[in-house]
Every structure is written in structure tokens, then in C-alpha cells.
Coordinates of C-alpha atoms and ligand atoms in Angstrom, one line a residue:
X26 CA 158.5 105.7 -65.7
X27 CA 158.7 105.0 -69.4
X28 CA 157.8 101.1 -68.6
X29 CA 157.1 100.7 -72.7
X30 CA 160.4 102.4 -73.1
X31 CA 162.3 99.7 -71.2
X32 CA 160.3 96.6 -73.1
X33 CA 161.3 97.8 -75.9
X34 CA 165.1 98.0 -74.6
X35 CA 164.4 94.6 -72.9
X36 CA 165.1 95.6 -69.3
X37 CA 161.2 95.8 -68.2
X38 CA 162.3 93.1 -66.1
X39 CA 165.8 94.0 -65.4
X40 CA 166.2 93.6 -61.1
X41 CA 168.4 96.3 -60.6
X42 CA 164.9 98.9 -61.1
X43 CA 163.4 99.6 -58.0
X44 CA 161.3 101.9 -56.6
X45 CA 162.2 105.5 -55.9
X46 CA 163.2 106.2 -52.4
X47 CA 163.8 102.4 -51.9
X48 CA 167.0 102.2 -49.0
X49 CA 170.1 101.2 -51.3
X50 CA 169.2 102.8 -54.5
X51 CA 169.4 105.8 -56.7
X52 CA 166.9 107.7 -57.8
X53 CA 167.0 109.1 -61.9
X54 CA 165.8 112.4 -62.3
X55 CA 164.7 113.7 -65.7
X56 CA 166.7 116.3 -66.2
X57 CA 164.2 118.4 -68.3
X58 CA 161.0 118.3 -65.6
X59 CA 163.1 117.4 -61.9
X60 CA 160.9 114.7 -61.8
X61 CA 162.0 110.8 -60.9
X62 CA 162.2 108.4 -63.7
X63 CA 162.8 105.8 -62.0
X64 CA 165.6 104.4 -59.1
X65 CA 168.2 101.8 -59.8
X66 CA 169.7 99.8 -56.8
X67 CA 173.0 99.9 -56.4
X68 CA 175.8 97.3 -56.2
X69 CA 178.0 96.8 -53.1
X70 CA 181.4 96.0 -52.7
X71 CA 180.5 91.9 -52.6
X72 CA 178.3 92.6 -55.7
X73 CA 181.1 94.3 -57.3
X74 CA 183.4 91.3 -56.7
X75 CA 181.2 89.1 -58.4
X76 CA 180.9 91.2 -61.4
X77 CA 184.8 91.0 -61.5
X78 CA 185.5 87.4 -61.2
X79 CA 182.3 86.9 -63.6
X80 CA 184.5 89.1 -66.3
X81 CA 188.1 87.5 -65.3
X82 CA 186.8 84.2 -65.5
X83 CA 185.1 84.9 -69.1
X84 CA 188.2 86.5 -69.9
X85 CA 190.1 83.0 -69.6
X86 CA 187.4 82.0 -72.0
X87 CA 187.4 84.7 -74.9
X88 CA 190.8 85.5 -75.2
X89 CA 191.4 82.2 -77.0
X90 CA 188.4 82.5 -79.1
X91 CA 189.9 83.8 -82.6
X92 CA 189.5 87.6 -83.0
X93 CA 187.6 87.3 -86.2
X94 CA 185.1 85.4 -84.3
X95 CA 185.2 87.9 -82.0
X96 CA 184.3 90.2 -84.5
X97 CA 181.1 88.1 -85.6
X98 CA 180.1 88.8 -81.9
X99 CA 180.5 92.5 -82.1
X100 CA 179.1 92.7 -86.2
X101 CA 175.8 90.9 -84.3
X102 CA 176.0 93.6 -81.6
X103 CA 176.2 96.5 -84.0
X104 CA 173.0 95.6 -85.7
X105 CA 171.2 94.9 -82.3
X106 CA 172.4 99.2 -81.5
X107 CA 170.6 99.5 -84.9
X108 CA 167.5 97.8 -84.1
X109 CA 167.5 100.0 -81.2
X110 CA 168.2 103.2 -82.1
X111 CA 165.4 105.1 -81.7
X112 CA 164.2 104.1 -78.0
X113 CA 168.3 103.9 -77.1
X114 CA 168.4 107.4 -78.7
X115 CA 165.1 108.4 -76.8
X116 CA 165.9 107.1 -72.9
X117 CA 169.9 108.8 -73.6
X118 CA 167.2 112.0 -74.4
X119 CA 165.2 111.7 -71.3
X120 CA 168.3 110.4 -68.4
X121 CA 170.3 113.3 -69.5
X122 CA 168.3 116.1 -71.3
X123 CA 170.5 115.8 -74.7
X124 CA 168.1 116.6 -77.8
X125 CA 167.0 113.5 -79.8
X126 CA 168.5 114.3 -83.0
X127 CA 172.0 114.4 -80.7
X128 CA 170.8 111.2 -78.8
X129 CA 170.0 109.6 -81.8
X130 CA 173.7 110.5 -83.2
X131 CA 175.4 109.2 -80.0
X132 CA 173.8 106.0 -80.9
X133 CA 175.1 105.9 -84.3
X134 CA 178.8 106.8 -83.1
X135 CA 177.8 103.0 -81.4
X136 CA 177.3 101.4 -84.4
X137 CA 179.7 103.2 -86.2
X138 CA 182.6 102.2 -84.1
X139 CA 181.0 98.7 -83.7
X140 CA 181.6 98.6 -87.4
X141 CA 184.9 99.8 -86.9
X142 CA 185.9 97.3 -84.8
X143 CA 184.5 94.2 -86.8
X144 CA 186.9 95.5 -89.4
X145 CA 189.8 95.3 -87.0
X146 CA 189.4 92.3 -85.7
X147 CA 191.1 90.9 -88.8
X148 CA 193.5 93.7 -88.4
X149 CA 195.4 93.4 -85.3
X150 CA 198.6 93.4 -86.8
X151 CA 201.8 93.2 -85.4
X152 CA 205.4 93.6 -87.2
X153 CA 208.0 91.1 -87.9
X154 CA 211.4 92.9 -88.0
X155 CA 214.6 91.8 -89.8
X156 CA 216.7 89.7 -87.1
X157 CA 220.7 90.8 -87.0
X158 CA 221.3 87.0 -86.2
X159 CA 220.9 84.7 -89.7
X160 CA 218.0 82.2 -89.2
X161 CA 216.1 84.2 -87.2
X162 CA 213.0 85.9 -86.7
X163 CA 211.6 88.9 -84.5
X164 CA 208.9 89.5 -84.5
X165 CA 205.5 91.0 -82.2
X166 CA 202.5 89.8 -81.6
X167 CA 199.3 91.9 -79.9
X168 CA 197.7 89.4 -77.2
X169 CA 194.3 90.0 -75.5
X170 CA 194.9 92.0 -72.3
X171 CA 192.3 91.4 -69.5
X172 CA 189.1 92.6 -67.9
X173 CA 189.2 96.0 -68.4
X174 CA 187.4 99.0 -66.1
X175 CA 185.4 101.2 -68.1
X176 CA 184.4 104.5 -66.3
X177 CA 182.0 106.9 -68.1
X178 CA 180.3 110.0 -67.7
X179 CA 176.7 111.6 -68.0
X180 CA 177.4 113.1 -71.5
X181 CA 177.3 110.1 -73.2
X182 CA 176.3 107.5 -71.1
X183 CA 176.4 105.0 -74.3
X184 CA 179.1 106.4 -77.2
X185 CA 181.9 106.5 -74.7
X186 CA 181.4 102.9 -73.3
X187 CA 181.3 101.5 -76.8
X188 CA 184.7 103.1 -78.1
X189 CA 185.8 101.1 -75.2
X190 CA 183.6 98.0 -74.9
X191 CA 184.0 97.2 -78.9
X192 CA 186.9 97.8 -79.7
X193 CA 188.2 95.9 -75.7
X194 CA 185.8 93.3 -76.9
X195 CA 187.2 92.7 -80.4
X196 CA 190.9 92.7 -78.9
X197 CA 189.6 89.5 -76.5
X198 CA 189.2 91.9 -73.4
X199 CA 186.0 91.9 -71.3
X200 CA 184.9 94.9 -69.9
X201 CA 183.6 95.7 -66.4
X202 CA 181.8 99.2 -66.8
X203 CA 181.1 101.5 -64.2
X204 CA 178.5 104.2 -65.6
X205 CA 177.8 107.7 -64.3
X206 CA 174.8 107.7 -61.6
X207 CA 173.1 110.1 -63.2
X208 CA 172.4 107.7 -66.7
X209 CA 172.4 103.9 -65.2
X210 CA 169.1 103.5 -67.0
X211 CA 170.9 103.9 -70.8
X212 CA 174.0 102.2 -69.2
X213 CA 171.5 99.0 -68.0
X214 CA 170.0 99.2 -71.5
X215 CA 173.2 99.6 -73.5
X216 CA 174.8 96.7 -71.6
X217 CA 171.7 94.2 -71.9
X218 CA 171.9 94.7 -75.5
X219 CA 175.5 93.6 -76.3
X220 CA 175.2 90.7 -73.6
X221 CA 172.4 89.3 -75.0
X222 CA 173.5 89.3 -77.9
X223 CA 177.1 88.1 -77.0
X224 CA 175.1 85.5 -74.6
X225 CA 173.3 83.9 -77.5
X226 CA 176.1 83.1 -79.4
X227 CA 177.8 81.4 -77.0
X228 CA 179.8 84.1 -75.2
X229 CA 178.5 85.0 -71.4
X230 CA 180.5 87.6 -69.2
X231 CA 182.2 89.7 -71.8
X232 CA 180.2 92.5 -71.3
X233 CA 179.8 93.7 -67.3
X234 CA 178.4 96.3 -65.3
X235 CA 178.4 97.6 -62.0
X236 CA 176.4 100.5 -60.7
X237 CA 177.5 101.8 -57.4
X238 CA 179.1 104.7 -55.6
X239 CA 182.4 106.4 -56.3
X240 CA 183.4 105.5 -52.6
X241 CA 182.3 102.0 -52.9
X242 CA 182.7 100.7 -55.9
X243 CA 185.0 103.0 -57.8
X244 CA 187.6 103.0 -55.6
X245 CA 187.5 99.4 -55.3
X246 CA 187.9 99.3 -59.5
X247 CA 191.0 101.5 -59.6
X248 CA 192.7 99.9 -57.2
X249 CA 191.8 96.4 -58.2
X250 CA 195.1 94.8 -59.6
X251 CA 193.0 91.8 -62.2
X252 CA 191.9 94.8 -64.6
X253 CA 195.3 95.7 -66.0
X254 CA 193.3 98.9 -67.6
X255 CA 191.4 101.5 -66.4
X256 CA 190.0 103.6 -69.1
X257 CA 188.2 106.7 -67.5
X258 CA 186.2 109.8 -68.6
X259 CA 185.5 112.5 -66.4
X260 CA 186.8 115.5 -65.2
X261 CA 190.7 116.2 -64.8
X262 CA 190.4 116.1 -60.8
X263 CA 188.8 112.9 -60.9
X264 CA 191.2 111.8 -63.8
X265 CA 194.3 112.8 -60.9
X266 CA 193.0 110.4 -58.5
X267 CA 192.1 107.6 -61.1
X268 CA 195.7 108.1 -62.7
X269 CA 197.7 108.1 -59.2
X270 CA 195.7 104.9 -57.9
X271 CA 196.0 103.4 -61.1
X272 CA 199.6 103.9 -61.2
X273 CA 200.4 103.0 -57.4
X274 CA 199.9 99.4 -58.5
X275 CA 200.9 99.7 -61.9
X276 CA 198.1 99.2 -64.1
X277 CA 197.9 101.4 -67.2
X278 CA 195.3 104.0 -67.7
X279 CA 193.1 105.4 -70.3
X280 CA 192.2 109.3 -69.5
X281 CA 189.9 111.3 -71.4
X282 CA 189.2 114.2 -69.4
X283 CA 188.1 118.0 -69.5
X284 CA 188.6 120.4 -72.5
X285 CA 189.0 124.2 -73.0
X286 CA 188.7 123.9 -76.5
X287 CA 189.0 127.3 -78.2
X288 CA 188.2 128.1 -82.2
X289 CA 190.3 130.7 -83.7
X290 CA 188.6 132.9 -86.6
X291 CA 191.0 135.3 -89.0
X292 CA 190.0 137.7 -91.1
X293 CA 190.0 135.4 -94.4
X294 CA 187.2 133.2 -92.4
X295 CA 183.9 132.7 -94.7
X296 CA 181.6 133.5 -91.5
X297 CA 178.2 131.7 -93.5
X298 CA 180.2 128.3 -92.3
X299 CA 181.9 129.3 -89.3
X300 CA 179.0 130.8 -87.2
X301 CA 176.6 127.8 -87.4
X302 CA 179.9 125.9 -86.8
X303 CA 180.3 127.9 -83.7
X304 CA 176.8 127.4 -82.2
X305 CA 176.5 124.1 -82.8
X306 CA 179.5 123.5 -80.7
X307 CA 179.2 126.3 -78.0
X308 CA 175.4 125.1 -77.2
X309 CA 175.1 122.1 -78.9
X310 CA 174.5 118.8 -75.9
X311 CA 174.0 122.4 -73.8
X312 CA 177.5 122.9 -73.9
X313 CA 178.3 120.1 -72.2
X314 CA 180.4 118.0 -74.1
X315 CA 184.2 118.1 -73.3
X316 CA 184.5 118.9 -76.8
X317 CA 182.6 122.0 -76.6
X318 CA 183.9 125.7 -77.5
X319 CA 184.3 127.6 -74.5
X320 CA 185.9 130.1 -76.1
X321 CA 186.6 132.2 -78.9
X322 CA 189.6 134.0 -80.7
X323 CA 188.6 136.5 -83.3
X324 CA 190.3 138.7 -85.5
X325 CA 190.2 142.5 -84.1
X326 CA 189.3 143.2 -87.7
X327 CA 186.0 141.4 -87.8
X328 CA 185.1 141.1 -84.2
X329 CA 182.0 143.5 -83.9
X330 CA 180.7 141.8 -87.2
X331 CA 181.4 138.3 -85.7
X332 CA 180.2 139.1 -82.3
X333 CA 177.1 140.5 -84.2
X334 CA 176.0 137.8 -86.1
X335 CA 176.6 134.9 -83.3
X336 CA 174.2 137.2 -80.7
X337 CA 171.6 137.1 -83.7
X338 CA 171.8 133.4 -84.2
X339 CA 172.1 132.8 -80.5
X340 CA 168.4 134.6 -80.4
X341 CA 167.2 131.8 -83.4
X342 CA 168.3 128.7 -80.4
X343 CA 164.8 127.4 -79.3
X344 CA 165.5 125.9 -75.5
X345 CA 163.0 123.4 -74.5
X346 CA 161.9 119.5 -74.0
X347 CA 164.8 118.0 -75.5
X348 CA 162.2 115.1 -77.0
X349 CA 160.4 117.6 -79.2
X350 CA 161.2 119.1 -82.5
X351 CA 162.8 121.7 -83.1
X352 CA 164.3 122.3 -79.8
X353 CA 167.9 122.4 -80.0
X354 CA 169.2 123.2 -76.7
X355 CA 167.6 121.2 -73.8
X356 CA 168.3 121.4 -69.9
X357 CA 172.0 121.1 -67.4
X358 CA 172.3 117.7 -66.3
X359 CA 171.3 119.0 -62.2
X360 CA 170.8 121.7 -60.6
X361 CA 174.7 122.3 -59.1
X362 CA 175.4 122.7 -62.9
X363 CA 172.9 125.4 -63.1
X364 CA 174.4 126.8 -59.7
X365 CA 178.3 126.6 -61.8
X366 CA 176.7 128.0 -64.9
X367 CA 175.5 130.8 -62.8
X368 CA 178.9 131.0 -60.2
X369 CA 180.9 131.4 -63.6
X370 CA 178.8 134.4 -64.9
X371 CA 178.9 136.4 -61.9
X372 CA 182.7 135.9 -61.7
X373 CA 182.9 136.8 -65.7
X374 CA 181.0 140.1 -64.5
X375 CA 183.6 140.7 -61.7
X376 CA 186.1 140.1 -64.1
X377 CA 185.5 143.1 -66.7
X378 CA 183.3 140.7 -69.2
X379 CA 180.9 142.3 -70.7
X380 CA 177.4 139.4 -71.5
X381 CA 176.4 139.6 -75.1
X382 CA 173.9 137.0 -75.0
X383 CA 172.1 134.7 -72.4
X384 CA 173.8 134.9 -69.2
X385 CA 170.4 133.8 -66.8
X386 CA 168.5 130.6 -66.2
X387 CA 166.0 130.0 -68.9
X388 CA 162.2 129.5 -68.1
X389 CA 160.5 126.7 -70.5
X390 CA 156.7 126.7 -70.0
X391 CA 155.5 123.8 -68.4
X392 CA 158.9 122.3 -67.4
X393 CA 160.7 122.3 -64.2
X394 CA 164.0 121.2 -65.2
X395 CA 167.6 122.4 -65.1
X396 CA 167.5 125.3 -67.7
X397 CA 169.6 128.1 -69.1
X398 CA 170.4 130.7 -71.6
X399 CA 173.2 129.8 -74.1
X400 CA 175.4 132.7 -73.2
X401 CA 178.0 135.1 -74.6
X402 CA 180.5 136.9 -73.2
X403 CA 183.3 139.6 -74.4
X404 CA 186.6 139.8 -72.5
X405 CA 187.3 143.4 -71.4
X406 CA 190.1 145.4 -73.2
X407 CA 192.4 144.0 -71.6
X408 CA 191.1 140.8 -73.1
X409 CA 192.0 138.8 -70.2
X410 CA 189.0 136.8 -68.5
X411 CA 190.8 134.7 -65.4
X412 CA 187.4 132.4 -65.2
X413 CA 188.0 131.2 -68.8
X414 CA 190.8 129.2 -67.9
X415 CA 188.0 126.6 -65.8
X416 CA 185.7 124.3 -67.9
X417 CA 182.2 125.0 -66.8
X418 CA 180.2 122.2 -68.2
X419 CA 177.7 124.6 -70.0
X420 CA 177.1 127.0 -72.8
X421 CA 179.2 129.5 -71.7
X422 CA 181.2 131.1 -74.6
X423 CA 184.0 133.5 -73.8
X424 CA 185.2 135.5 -76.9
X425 CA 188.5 137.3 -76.9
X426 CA 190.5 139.4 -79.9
X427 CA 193.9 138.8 -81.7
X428 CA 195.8 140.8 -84.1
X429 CA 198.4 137.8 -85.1
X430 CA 198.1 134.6 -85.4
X431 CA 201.1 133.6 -83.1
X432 CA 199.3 135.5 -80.4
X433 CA 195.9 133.5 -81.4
X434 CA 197.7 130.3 -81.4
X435 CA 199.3 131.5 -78.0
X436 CA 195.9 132.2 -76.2
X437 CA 194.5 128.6 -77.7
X438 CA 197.3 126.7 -76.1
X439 CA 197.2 129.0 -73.0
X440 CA 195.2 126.8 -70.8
X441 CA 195.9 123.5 -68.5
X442 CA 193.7 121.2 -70.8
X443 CA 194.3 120.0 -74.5
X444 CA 191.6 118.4 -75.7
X445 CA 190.3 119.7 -79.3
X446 CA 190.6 123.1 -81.6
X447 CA 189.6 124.6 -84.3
X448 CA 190.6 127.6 -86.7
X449 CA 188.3 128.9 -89.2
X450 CA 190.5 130.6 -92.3
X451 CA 191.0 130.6 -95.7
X452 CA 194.5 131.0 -95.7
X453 CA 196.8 128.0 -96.6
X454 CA 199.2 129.6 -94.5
X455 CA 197.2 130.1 -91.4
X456 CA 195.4 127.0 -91.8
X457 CA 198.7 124.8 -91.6
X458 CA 200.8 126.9 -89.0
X459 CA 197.6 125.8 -86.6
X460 CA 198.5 122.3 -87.7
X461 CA 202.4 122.9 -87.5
X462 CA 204.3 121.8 -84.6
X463 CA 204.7 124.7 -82.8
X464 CA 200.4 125.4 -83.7
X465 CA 197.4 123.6 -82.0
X466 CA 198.8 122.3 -78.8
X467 CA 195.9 119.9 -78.8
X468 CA 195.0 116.2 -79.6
X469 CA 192.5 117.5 -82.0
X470 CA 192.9 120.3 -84.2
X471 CA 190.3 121.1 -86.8
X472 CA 190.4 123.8 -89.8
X473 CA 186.8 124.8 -90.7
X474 CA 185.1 122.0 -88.8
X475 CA 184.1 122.9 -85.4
X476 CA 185.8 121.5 -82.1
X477 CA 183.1 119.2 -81.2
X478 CA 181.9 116.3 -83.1
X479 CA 184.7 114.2 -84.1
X480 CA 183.9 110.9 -86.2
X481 CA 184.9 107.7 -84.6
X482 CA 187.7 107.0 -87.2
X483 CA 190.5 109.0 -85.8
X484 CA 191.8 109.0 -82.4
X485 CA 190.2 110.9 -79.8
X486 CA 191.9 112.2 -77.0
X487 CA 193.9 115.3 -76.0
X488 CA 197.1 116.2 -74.0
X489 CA 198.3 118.2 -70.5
X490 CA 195.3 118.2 -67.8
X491 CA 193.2 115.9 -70.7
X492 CA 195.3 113.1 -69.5
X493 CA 196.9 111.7 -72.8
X494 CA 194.9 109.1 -73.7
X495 CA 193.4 108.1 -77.1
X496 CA 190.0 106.1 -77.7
X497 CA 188.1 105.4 -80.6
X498 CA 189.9 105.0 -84.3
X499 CA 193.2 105.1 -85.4
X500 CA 195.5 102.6 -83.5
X501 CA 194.0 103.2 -80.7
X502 CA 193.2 99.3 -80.1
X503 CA 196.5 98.8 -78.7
X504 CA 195.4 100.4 -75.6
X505 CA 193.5 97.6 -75.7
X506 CA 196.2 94.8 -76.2
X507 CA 199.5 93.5 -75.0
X508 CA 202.5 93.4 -77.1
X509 CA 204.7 90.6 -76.9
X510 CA 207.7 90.8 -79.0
X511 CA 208.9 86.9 -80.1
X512 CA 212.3 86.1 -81.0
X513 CA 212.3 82.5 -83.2
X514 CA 215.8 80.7 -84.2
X515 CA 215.4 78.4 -86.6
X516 CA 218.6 77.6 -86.9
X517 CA 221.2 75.0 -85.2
X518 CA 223.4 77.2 -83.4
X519 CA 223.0 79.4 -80.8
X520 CA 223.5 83.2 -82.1
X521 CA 223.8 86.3 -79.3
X522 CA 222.7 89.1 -80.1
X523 CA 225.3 92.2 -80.7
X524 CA 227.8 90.3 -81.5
X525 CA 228.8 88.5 -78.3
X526 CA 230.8 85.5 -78.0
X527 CA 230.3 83.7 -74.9
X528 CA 232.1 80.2 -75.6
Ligands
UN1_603 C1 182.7 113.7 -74.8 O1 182.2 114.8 -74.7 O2 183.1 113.1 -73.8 O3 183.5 114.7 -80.6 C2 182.8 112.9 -76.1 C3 182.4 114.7 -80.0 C4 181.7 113.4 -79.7 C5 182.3 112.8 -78.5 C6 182.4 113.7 -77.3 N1 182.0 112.5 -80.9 O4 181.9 115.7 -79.6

């Protein structure tokens, strides 16, 4: 295992490594060779109650500290992700098979939004309203919230825990994270970093993590009633079960879960922007981001052109060790995502779609891990394609035709998830009936900018089977906080409200 990797991360010592094979752990298998990296023991239900009173009682603690301060803690954290950014960016690279360049970026979303947040927490404004009663005032106040749960997937196994964990910190939340079992070794790393850090200046148990099975200790999180929120990513069956639990005892939930996300193109569309926008999206992170394009709606005019040019840069994607240069697509995360990939094909196939592009596993000389061909494929004439409607995590692009736009619009929002969109034009028209009300169904919707890569500044989320919720920029810090509205008389008689005389 990369021992020099984890000194320089500061978890050489961490006890939670073990050996591989040892009873009670998890073994991390480098996605791009099958081989073991390492194995992580996990926690247990008495482990995981620790971790929770640990963060409820530091909760009692920070919550009081003023959110400025707060905000020292996270500005010190930031620059800590920054002094770290190239082995953080290297072991998100090696646990789950993303390229560096885009495991270097999912570091810098870190920072960005740590950023972000040290800017809010002077920001956390509530309103003050006019009172209807003279020598009054009503106003609101945002107050810290709680521990909060914080469950993440393998895609990224440190951006999506720090839209959480800094702007939850900032708001005088601690955060008790449960990572994906396929990247504990970036979570352990990411979470060492902000502690220490945190811990030095004063502040122990804000940042928390347990490592454990969905059975064990994930259950035992969404159910627990002393973390008011449960913020998950994941898929929408998990995000059903997290939601209902979550609900049962009233606690509020934070869902960001799959995405069908298509791109429309229209005849007006300047294709030298919108086919590198398309490829970076439908293969980039090997098409498993929930923000990838899984599918296509293209102008009948310009279809064989636009089908033409994406197989020919499709044919430019070098697959290979995500850690070198120049490889731009690296492996599936394991090998039931090949076996999906490969289930979603054949059904395509059965379907009437005809492959363009890709549609196998790939071979990469040398390596044994979970690789496969970027693929393309055409709906029949009919241009319907049943398996489009399922997110296969994986670069799977189904391409269908339009001759109006209310019909591409249609098709876009014809699926059970909302998550992001995109149409490519150059029509003022087009480009703001996708934006319209009765457009883009989605949380996200893009014009000329590709469906995957949002910046941290705006709120990310989507609706329908995405669940509704929305992390990251924007307002989304209220998630975050409780609001308290305050009603002050500062007067010497008592005043009811509408008008009421109760003498
Ligand atoms: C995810 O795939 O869960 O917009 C998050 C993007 C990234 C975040 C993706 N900034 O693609």
C-alpha cells in the first residue's frame, strides 16, 4: 500500500488500517489493477455510539462559539485541503479510479467551498419584519442545528462531504460522516485533516467519522433521533429508505440522489463547443458522476453530422491508469458496475439501439482493473429506448432525435429523476424557453455548459426521484440551521396580535 502516501496525508499511523483479510475489516481494492490497497476496520454499533455522543457533546460546545470564529476554524482547514492537494487528489485517484486532473479538481471544489463558507460565516443573516403591533419587533434568527449525519458516495469520496461538513461546520453543527466502503481511505484522510486542524485550535469533535456497514451502522444513523439531519448521496432506492426512516421520527433530510441528465442540441448549436462539452460529461469520472449525460436530444437536421463527429472524438478518449498523463477515462468503480455497464448494452440491443461507439469492456495493457469502452448508442426510429429511462453508473450515452423543441424539452423531463440539463443553441428563444417554467424540469439547467461540473456557488441538487435537496452555494446553509422567529415588545402594554381584545 501507498505507506508514503498516507505520511504525507498523516494517517501512516491512523488505527483503523489493518491488514487485508483481517476478521472485521474491509479490504480497498484499486479499482484500476483489482489489486488490495489496503483494509480498513470497521466500526460497530458500540463504536458508532461513541462517535455520536463524541459529536453531540462537542456540539454543546461549538454552537456557542461565535460563527465568525467558526469560520477562522474552517479558513485554517481550507488552506490545510491546499497543502494537500496533490496526495488528497492522488489517493481519491487510486481508491476510486477517477483521473488525477479530476481528483485533483474534486479537491479544489474542497477548498473552494471551504472558502465559501468562511465568507458566510459572517453572513448568516436572518430578517427582522415590520411588527403590526407599535413597539415591537419580529424578527428571525438562524441557530446552530446539531450533529448532523453525512452519508457519501464513491464518486467523490471528499467534494461531497465538504459541501456538508464546511458549510454544517460554519453554521455550529458537527458532523458525524459515514463514507462509502469503497473510499474510506480518502474519507480517513479527508477527516484527519479538518480535525487536526480544528483540534489545534481548540475545537475537538466537530468533525466525526464512522466507517461501518449499511446494516450496522447506517441504519443505526438514520434512525438515530440526536442528528436532527441526515444529508445523503446515493442512489434514489437507497435515498427511499433514508427518506422514509428519516421521516418516521421526524428528522429532516438532505437527498442528493441519481440523475438522467439529458443535453439537448438544436440546429443553431456551434458543434466546436458542444461536442467536447458532451464528452467530457458523457465519459468524463467514467461516466459516473450523477451529473453525467446519459443521454442525448439532437436536432433531426444535424443528427448524422452530430453523431459523426462525437464517434470521431470518442475514438481520440485514451482509457488507461487513471494516475498517468494523458489518460482521460480510467476504470468502473467494481466489477458489478462492469456487469451493469454490460446488462444495459445488451438490453439497448434488444431494444432496437443501434451501438455507435464502444459498447465492450476495454483491455489496458498491464492492468487488471474494472475497464470499459465509452459507448454510444442511437435509439431506433422509433426513437424510443425503454433502458434509458435507468441510470447506469457508466459511460453509456443514449442519443435520440427531435424536430421541436417542446418535444426535446418533453423527452428531457420525461424521466423519474431531475437532477441537471443542458441545451446547446444559439437561439435566444430556445435558450430561455429551456429556462422558462414550463422548460428544464430540473434543479440544474445549463445553456452551452455541459450537465456535469457545476461550481460550488450555486445550489446543487435536483427534483422528483433526486430527492429535492440542495447542497453546496446559494442559501443552501439553511439546511444547515434552525430558524427561530423572535417576537420583542418593548413596550408597556400588552398588544395581541390581529387585533384581539381580550380584557
Ligand atoms: C456527484 O456526482 O455526486 O457537478 C457530484 C459536478 C460536480 C459534483 C458532482 N461538481 O459534476
Amino acid at each position: 500500500m501507498s505507506c508514503e502516501l498516507f505520511e504525507r496525508l498523516g494517517i501512516a499511523g491512523d488505527e483503523r488500517l489493518a491488514s487485508p483479510g483481517a476478521p472485521g475489516t474491509i479490504t480497498v481494492t484499486n479499482p484500476a489493477t483489482a489489486e488490495p490497497i489496503g483494509a480498513v476496520r470497521l466500526d460497530d454499533e458500540r463504536a458508532y455510539d461513541r462517535v455520536v455522543a463524541q459529536a453531540s457533546e462537542s456540539f454543546a460546545r461549538w454552537r456557542s462559539v461565535p460563527a465568525p470564529e467558526r469560520g477562522q476554524v474552517v479558513r485554517a482547514i481550507g488552506d490545510e485541503f491546499r497543502k494537500h492537494k496533490t496526495a488528497l487528489g492522488e489517493l481519491v485517484s487510486l481508491e476510486v479510479g477517477k483521473i488525477l486532473q479530476e481528483g485533483l479538481g474534486e479537491v479544489q471544489e474542497t477548498i473552494d467551498i471551504a472558502d465559501f463558507a468562511v465568507g458566510l460565516s459572517r453572513q448568516l443573516y436572518g430578517l427582522t419584519m415590520p411588527s403590526e403591533r407599535p413597539s415591537h419587533r419580529l424578527m428571525e434568527q438562524w441557530h446552530p442545528l446539531g450533529p448532523i449525519g453525512v452519508i457519501s458516495a464513491f464518486n467523490f469520496p471528499n467534494a461531497v462531504w465538504a459541501w456538508n461538513a464546511m458549510l454544517a461546520a460554519v453554521c455550529g453543527d458537527t458532523i458525524v460522516w459515514k463514507p462509502s466502503l469503497f473510499a474510506p481511505l480518502t474519507a480517513m484522510a479527508s477527516n484527519a485533516i479538518a480535525d487536526r486542524v480544528a483540534r489545534a485550535l481548540g475545537h475537538p469533535g466537530i468533525f466525526n467519522l464512522v466507517i461501518g456497514a449499511d446494516q450496522v451502522v447506517g441504519e443505526r444513523l438514520i434512525a438515530d433521533s440526536r442528528l436532527p439531519l441526515v444529508s445523503a448521496t446515493g442512489s434514489c432506492r437507497m435515498g427511499k429508505h433514508v427518506g422514509a426512516a428519516v421521516a418516521q421520527r421526524f428528522g429532516r433530510c438532505l437527498l442528493e440522489l441519481g440523475g438522467n441528465n439529458a443535453a439537448i442540441i438544436d440546429q443553431t448549436a456551434d458543434l466546436k463547443l458542444t461536442i467536447p462539452a458532451i464528452v467530457f460529461a458523457a465519459v468524463g469520472t467514467a461516466g459516473q458522476r450523477c451529473t453525467s449525460t446519459r443521454r442525448l436530444i439532437v436536432h433531426e437536421s444535424i443528427m448524422d453530422d452530430v453523431c459523426r463527429r462525437l464517434v470521431a472524438a470518442y475514438k481520440t478518449v485514451r482509457i488507461g491508469d487513471p494516475l498517468k498523463d494523458g489518460t482521460l477515462v480510467g476504470p468502473l468503480i467494481n466489477q458489478r458496475s462492469v456487469d451493469g455497464f454490460l446488462a444495459a448494452i445488451d438490453a439497448a440491443k434488444q431494444q432496437g439501439g443501434e451501438v455507435l461507439a464502444g459498447g465492450a469492456k476495454a483491455e489496458v495493457a498491464g492492468l487488471r482493473g474494472f475497464y470499459v469502452q465509452p459507448t454510444i448508442i442511437r435509439a431506433p426510429k422509433s426513437n424510443r429506448l425503454a433502458i434509458a429511462s435507468d441510470e447506469t453508473f457508466a459511460p453509456i450515452l443514449y442519443v435520440f432525435s427531435f424536430k421541436t423543441l417542446d418535444e426535446a424539452i418533453a423527452m428531457q423531463n420525461g424521466v423519474a429523476q431531475g437532477l441537471t440539463s443542458a441545451i446547446f443553441t444559439d437561439s435566444v428563444r430556445a435558450a430561455e424557453a429551456f429556462l422558462a417554467a414550463s422548460g428544464s424540469d430540473c434543479g440544474i439547467a445549463n445553456v452551452n455548459a455541459g450537465t456535469s461540473g457545476a461550481e460550488i456557488g450555486g445550489a446543487f441538487g435536483g427534483e422528483k426521484e433526486t430527492g429535492g435537496g440542495r447542497e453546496s452555494g446559494s442559501d443552501s446553509w439553511k439546511a444547515y440551521m434552525r430558524r427561530q422567529t423572535n417576537t420583542v415588545n418593548f413596550g408597556t402594554e400588552l398588544k395581541l396580535a390581529q387585533g384581539i381584545r381580550f380584557d
